[in-house]
GROMACS .gro file of C-alpha atoms in nm:
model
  417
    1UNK     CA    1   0.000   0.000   0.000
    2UNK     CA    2   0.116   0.378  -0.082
    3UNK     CA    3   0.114   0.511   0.295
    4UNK     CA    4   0.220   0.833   0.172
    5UNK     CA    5  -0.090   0.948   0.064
    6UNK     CA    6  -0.226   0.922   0.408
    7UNK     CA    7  -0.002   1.135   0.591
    8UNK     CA    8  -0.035   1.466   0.647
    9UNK     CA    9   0.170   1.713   0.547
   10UNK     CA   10   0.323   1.755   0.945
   11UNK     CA   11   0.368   1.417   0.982
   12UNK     CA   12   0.515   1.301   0.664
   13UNK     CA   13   0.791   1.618   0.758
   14UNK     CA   14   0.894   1.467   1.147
   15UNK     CA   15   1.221   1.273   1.133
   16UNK     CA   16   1.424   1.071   1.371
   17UNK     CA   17   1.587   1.253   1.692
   18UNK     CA   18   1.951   1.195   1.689
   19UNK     CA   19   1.961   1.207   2.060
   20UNK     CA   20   1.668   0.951   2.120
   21UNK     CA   21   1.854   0.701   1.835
   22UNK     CA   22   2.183   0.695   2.038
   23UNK     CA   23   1.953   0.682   2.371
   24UNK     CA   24   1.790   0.357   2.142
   25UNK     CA   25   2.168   0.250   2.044
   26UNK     CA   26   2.338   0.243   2.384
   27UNK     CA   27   2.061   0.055   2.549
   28UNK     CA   28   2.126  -0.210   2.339
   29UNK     CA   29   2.497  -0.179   2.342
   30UNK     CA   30   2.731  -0.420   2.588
   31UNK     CA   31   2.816  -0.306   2.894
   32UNK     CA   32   3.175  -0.231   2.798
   33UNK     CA   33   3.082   0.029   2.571
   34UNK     CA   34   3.227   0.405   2.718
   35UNK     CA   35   2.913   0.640   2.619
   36UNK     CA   36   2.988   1.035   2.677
   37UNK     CA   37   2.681   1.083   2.472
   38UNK     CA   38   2.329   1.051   2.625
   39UNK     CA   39   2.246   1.353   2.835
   40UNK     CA   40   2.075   1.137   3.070
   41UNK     CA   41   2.082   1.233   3.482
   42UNK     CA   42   2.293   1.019   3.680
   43UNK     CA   43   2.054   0.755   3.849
   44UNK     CA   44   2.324   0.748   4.147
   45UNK     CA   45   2.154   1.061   4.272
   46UNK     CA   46   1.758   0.965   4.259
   47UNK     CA   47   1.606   0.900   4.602
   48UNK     CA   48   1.440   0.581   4.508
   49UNK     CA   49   1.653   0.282   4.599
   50UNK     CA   50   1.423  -0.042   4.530
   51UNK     CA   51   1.040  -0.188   4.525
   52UNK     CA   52   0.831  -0.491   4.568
   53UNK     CA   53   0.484  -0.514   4.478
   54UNK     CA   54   0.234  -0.726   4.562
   55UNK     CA   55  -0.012  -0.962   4.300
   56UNK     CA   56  -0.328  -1.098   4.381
   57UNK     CA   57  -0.262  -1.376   4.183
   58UNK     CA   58   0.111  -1.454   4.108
   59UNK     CA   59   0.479  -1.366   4.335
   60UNK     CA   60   0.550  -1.069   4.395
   61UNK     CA   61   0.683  -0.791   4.159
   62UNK     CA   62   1.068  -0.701   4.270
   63UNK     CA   63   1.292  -0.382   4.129
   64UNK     CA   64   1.654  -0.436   4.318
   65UNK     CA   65   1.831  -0.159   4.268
   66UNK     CA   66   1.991  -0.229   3.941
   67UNK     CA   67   1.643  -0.297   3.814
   68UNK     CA   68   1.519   0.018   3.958
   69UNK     CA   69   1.807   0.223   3.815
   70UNK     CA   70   1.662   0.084   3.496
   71UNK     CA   71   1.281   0.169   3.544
   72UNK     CA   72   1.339   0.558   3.654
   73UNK     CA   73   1.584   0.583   3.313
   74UNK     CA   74   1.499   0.727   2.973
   75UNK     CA   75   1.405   0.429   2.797
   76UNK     CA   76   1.328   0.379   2.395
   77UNK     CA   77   1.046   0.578   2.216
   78UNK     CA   78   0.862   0.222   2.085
   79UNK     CA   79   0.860   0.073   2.453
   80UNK     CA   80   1.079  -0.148   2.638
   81UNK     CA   81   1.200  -0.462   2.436
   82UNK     CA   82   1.068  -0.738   2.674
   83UNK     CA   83   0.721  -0.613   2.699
   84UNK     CA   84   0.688  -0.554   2.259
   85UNK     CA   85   0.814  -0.915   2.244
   86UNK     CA   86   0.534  -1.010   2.512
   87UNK     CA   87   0.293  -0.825   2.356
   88UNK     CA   88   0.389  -0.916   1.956
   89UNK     CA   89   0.351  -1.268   2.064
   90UNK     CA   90  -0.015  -1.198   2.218
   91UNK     CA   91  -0.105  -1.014   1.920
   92UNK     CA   92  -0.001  -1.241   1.700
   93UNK     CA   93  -0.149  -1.555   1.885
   94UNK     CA   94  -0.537  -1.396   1.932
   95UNK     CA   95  -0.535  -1.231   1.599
   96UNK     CA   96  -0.307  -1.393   1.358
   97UNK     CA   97  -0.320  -1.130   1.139
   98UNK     CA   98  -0.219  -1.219   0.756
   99UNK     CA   99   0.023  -0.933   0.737
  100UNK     CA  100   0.321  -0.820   0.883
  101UNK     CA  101   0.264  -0.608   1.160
  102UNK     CA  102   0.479  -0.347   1.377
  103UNK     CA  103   0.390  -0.221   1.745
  104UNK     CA  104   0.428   0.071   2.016
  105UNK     CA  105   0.417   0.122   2.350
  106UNK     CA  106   0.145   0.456   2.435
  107UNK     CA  107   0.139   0.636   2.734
  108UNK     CA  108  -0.297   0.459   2.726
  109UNK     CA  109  -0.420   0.437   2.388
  110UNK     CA  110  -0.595   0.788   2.368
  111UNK     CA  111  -0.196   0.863   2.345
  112UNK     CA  112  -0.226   0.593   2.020
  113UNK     CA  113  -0.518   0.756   1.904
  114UNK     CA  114  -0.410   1.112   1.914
  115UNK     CA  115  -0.095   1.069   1.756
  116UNK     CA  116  -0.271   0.852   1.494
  117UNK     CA  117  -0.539   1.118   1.422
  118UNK     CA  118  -0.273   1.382   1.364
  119UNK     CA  119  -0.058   1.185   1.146
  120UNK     CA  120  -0.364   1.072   0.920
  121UNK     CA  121  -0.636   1.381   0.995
  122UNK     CA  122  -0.604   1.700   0.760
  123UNK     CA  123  -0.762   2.007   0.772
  124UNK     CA  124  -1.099   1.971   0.615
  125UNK     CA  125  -1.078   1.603   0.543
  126UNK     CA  126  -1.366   1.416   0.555
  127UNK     CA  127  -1.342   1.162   0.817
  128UNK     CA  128  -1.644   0.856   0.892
  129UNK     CA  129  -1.709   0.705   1.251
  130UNK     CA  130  -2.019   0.594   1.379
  131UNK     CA  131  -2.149   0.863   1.661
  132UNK     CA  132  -2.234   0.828   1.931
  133UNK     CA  133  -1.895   0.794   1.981
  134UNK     CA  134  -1.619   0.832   2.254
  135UNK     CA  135  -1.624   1.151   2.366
  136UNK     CA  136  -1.229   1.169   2.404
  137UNK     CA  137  -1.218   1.127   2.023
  138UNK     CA  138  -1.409   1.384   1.925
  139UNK     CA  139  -1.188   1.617   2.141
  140UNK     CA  140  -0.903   1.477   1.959
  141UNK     CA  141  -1.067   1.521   1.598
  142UNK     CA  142  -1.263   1.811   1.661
  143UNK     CA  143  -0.972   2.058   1.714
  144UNK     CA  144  -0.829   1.904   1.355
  145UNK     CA  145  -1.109   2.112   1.134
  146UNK     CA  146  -1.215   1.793   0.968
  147UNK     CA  147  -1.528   1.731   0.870
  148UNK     CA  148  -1.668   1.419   1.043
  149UNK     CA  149  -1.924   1.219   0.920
  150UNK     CA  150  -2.178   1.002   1.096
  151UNK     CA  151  -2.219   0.624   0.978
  152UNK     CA  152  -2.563   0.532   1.114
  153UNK     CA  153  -2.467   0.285   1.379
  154UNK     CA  154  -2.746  -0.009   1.583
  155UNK     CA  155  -2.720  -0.257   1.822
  156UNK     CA  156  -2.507  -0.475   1.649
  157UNK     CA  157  -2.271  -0.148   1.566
  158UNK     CA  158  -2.188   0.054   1.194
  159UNK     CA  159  -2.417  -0.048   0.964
  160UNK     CA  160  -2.281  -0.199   0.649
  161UNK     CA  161  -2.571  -0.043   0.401
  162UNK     CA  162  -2.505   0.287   0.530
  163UNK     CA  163  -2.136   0.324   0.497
  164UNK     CA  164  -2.161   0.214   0.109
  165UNK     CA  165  -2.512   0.506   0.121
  166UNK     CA  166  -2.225   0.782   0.267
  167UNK     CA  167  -1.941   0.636   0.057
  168UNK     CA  168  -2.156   0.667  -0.262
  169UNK     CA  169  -2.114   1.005  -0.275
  170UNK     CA  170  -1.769   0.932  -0.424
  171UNK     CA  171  -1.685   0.756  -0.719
  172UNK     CA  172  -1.456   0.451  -0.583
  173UNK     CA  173  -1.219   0.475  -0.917
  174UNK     CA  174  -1.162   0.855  -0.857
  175UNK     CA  175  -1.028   0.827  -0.470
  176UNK     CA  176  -0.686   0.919  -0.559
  177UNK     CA  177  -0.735   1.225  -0.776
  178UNK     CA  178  -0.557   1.476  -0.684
  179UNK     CA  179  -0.813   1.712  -0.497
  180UNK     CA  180  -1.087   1.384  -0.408
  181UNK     CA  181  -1.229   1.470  -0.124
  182UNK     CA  182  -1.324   1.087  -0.058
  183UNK     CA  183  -1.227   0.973   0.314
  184UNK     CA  184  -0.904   0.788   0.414
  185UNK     CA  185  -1.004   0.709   0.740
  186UNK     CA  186  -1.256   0.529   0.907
  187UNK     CA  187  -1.288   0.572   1.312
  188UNK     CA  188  -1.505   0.286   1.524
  189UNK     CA  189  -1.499   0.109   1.838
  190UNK     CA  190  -1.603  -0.274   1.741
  191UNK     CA  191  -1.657  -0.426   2.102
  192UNK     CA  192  -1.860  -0.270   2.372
  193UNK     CA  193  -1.864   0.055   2.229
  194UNK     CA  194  -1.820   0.364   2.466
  195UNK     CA  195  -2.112   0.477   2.541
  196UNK     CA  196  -2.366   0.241   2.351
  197UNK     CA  197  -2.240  -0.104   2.451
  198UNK     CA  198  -2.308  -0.207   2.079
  199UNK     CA  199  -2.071  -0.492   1.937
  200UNK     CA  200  -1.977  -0.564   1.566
  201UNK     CA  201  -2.059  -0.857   1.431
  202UNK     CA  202  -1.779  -1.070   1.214
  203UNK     CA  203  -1.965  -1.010   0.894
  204UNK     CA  204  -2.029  -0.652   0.923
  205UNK     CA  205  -1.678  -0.619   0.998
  206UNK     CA  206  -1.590  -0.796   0.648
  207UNK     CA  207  -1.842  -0.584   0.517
  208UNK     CA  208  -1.672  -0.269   0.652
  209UNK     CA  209  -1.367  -0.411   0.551
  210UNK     CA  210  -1.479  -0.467   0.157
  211UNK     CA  211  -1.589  -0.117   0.148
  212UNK     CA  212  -1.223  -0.006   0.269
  213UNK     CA  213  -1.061  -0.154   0.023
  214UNK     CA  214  -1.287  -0.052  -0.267
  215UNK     CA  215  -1.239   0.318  -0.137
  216UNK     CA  216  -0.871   0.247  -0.015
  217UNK     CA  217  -0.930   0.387   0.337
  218UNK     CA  218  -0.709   0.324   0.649
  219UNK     CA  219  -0.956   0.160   0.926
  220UNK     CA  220  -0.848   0.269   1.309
  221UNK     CA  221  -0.972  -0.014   1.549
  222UNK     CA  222  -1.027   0.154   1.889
  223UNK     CA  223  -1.069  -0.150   2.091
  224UNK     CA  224  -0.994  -0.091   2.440
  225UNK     CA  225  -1.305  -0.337   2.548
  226UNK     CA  226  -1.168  -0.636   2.333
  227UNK     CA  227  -1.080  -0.806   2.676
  228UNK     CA  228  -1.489  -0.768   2.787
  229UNK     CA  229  -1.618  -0.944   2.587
  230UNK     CA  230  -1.871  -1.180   2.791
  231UNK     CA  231  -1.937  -1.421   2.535
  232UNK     CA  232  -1.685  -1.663   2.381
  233UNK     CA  233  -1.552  -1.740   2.126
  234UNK     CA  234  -1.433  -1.351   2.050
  235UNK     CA  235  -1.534  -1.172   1.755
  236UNK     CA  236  -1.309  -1.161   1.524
  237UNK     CA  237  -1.101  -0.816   1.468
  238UNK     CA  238  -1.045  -0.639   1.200
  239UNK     CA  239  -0.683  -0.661   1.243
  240UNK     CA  240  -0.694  -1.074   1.182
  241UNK     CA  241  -0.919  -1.031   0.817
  242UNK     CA  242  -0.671  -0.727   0.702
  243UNK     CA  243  -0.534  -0.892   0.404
  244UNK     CA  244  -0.369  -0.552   0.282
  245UNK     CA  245  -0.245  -0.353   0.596
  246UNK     CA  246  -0.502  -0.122   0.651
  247UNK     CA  247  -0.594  -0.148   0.995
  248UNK     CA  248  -0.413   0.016   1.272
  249UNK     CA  249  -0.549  -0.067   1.625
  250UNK     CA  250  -0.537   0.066   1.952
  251UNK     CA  251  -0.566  -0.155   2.245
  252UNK     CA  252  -0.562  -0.084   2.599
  253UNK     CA  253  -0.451  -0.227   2.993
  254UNK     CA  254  -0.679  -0.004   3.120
  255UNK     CA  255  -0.958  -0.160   3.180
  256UNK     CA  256  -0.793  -0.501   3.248
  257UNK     CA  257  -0.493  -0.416   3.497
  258UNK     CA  258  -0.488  -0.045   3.569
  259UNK     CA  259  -0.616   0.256   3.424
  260UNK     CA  260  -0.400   0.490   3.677
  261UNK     CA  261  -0.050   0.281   3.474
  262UNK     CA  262  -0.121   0.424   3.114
  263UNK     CA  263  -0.023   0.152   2.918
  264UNK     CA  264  -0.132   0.117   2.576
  265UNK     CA  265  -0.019   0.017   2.222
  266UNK     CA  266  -0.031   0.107   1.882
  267UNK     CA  267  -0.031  -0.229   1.620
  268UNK     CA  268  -0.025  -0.197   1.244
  269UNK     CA  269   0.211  -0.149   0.960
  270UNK     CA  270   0.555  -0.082   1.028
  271UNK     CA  271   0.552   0.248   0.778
  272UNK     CA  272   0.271   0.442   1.004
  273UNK     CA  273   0.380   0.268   1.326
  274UNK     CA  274   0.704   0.457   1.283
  275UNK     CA  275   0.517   0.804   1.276
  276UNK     CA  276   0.370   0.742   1.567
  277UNK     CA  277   0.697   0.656   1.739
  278UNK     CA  278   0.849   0.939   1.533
  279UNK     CA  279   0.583   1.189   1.720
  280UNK     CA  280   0.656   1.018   2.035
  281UNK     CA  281   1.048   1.091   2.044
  282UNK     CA  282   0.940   1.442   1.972
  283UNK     CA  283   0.680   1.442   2.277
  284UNK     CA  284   0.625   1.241   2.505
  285UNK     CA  285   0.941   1.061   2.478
  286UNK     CA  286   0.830   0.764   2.604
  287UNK     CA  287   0.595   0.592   2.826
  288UNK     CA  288   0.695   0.515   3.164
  289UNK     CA  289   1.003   0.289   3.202
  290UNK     CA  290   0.866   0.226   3.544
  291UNK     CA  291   0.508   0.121   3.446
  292UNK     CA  292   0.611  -0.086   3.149
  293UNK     CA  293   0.906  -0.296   3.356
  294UNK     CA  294   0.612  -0.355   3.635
  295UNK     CA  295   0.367  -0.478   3.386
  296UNK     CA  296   0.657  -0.668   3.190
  297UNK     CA  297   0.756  -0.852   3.497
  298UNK     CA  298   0.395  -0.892   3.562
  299UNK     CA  299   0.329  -1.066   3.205
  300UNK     CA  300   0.637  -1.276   3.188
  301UNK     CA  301   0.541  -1.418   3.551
  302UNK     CA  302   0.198  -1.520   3.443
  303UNK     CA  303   0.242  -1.601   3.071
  304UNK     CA  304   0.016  -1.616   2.825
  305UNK     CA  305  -0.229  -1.859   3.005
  306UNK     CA  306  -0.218  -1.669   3.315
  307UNK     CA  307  -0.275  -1.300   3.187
  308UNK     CA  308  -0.626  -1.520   2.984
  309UNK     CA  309  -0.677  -1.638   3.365
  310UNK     CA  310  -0.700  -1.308   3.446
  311UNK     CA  311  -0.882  -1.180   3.201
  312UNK     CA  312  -1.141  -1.451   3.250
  313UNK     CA  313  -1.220  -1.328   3.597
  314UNK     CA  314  -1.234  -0.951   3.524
  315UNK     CA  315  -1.474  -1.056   3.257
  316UNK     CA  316  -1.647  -1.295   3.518
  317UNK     CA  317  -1.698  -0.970   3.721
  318UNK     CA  318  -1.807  -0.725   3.473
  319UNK     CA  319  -2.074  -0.938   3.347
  320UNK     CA  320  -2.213  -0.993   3.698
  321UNK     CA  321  -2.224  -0.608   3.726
  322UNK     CA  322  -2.392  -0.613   3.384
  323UNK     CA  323  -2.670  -0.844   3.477
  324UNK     CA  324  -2.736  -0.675   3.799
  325UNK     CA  325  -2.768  -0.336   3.590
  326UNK     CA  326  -3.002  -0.490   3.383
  327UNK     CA  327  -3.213  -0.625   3.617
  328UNK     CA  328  -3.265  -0.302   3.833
  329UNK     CA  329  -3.338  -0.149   3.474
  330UNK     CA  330  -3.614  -0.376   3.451
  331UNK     CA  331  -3.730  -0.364   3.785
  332UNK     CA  332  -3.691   0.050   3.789
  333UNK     CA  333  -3.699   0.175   3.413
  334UNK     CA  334  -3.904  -0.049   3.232
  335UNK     CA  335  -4.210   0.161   3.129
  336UNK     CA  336  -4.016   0.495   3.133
  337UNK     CA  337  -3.706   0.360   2.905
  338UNK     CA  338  -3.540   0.106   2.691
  339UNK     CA  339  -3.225  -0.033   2.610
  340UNK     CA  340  -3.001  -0.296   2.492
  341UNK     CA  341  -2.809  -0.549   2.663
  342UNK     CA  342  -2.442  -0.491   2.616
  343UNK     CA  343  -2.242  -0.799   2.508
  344UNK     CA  344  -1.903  -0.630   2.609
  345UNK     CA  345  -1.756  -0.303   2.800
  346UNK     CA  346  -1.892  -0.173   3.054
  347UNK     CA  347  -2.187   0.047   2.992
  348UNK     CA  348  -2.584   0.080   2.937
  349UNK     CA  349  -2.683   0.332   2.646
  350UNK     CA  350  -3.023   0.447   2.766
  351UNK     CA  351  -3.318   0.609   2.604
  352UNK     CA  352  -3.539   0.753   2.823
  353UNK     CA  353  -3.911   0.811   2.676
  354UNK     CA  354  -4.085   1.137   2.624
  355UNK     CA  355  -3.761   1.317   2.694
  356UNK     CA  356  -3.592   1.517   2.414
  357UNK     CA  357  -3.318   1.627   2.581
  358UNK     CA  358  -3.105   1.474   2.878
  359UNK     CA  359  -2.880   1.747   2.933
  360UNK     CA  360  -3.075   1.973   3.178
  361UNK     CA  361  -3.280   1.669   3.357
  362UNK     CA  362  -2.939   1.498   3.446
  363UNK     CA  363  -2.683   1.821   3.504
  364UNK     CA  364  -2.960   1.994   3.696
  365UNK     CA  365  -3.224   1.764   3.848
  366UNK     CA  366  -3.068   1.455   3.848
  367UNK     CA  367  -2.783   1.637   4.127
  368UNK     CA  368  -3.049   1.731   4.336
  369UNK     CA  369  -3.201   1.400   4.345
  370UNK     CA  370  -2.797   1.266   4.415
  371UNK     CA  371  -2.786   1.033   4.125
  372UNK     CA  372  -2.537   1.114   3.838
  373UNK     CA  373  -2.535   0.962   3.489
  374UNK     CA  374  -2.357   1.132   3.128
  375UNK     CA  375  -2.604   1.287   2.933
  376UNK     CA  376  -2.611   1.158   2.601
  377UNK     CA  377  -2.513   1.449   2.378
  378UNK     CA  378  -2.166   1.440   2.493
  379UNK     CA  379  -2.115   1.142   2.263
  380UNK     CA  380  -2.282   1.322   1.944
  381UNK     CA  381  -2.091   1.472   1.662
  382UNK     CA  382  -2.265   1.815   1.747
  383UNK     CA  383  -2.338   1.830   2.169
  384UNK     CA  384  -2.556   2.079   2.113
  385UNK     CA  385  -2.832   1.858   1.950
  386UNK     CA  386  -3.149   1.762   2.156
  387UNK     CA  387  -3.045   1.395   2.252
  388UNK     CA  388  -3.278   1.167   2.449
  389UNK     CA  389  -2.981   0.904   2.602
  390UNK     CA  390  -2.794   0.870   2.920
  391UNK     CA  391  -2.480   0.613   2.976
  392UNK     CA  392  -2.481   0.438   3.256
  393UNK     CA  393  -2.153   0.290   3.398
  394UNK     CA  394  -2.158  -0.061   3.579
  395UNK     CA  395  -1.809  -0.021   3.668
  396UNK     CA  396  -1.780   0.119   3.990
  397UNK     CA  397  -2.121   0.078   4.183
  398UNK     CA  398  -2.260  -0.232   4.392
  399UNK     CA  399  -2.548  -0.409   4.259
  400UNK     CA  400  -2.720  -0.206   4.590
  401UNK     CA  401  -2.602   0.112   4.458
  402UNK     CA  402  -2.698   0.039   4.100
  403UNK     CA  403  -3.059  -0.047   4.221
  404UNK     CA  404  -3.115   0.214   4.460
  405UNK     CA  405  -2.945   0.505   4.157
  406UNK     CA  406  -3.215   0.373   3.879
  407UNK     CA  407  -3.502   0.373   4.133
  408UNK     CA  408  -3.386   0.782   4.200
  409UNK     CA  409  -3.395   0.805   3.779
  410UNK     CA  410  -3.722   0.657   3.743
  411UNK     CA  411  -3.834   0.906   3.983
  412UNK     CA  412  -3.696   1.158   3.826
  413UNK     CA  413  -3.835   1.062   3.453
  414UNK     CA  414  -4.178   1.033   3.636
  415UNK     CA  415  -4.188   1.366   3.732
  416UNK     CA  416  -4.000   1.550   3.437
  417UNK     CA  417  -4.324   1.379   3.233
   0.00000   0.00000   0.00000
């Protein structure tokens, strides 16, 4: 594929920081080698001598002090090597994707996805996604002047018919003329979407994918809920049918060992994979050395089969927050809303009926009646537009909470009627 033609003019300009490259080159260097180069601080003089952490479920996490020297060092742009190898591996094993692929390490992926938007996101470029939508992406894209464009989305998540209805506006053999204003890049979250809950199925996704190919358009695959999925087997990604290398996806630790970490990665062809980390050397630098050696050690302890252990009971959990969500819904919101039930993530999209617009009832009355949910216009292209949703999170709260919060909104519904 001709990357090129994706890249926007600021991107396509960034090249490689001399300093961060010899950083890169005397990390993997023998120990005999005499640097006077790397204008890193001395770690003789930090304050922080050594660490042990404890696991719920494995031995304990120790940084001696040669170790420790290590994790409060510069370290390179594209993440520590023992945690890409870890994490190339996993990818590779869930996935198998038919292409040669390339990885970084983000500080979270909204780090992945913010780089990835400015490398690929002109001004005035027409961009697709199917809102509602995170709301952290449309901060990222929104500041970018491009034009997006709303996919009509269900259930079941981007609807195949009306991506080829939008993308039919274009003529598919004219997408690389110069001055087509046809759209390069496709935004969507396929599992558990944030805030609708709404899962892809495997043959929309080949549908989607089809359509990308016939328009040659890069697909980002903003899946930080892959590991919440409550049914198995997992849905297929779009990264394991992407037979040309379009896909570049963004997953996430966040929800699975720690959001407060910030570890996240950036998989997909080597050519854009190196603008992100190109971007990073010129940023952020790199993520944490600290955070990535703790979840390194963390990965390599449990292996493959025990990080899937792991996963299997944080999925175990979420679904039993799930049901208990749904069930106060039906016991509490049943003739003044509907919904779906999500089949991933961690959220209920709600429509409340005879309600326009959530904004006011939840920012003003729902405070005074001390229950708090997101009103749904956050999550819309334009936030200003009358929007009858709320997202509810079944994260945090106990089944008691969760019962006792959606018998205070059915109250409230009742009496904004």
């Amino acid at each position: 594929m001709n990357y090129a033609r994706f890249l926007t003019a600021v991107s396509a300009a960034r090249k490689t920081s001399p300093i961060r490259m010899l950083t890169e080159l005397q990390q993997r260097s023998p120990a005999s080698l005499i640097s006077l180069a790397g204008g890193a601080p001395n770690p003789d003089t930090f304050p922080f001598l050594s660490a042990s952490i404890e696991v719920k479920n494995g031995p304990s996490l120790t940084f001696d002090e040669a170790t420790m020297k290590r994790a409060l060092q510069y370290s390179a742009s594209n993440g520590i090597p023992e945690l890409l190898t870890w994490m190339k591996s996993l990818q590779r094993d869930l996935h198998k994707p038919p292409t040669e692929i390339d990885m970084c390490v983000t500080t979270g992926s909204q780090e992945g996805l913010c780089k990835l938007f400015e490398m690929l996101v002109n001004h005035g470029d027409n961009v697709l996604l199917d809102a509602p939508t995170y709301s952290g992406t449309l901060a990222a894209l929104q500041p970018l002047g491009c034009n997006l464009i709303n996919v009509p989305s269900d259930r079941h998540g981007m609807i195949p018919a009306a991506l080829k209805a939008v993308l039919s506006r274009w003529d598919a053999s004219e997408v690389h003329k110069p001055g087509s204003t046809a759209p390069k890049v496709l935004y969507t979250i396929p599992n558990g979407g944030n805030p609708t809950g709404a899962s892809m199925t495997t043959q929309r996704k080949q549908e989607v994918y089809e359509l990308a190919r016939q328009y040659d358009m890069l697909i980002i695959e903003d899946d930080p809920y892959y590991f919440l999925q409550f049914d198995k087997p997992w849905s297929p990604t779009f990264l394991s049918m992407d037979v040309d290398g379009r896909i570049i996806r963004t997953d996430s630790f966040s929800k699975i060992l720690s959001s407060g970490l910030r570890i996240g990665f950036v998989t997909g062809p080597k050519p854009l994979v190196d603008r992100v980390e190109l971007h990073i050397q010129a940023s952020t630098m790199h993520t944490s050395t600290f955070t990535q050696l703790m979840v390194s050690q963390l990965l390599h302890s449990w292996g493959q089969e025990g990080f899937l252990q792991h996963i299997d009971g944080v999925i175990e959990f979420y679904r039993k927050q799930r049901d208990a969500m749904v069930s106060s819904a039906d016991k509490w919101l049943r003739d003044v809303a509907e919904w779906h039930t999500p089949s991933a993530g961690m959220f209920l999209w709600i429509k409340l009926k005879g309600i326009a617009d959530t904004q006011q009832l939840i920012m003003q009355k729902a405070l005074e009646k001390e229950v708090l949910l997101v009103p749904g216009g956050v999550f819309m292209i334009n936030s200003s537009d009358p929007c009858p949703y709320v997202r509810a999170a079944f994260s945090l709260s106990t089944p008691e909470q969760i019962d006792e919060a959606f018998r205070r909104l059915s109250s409230l519904i009742k009496e904004a009627l």
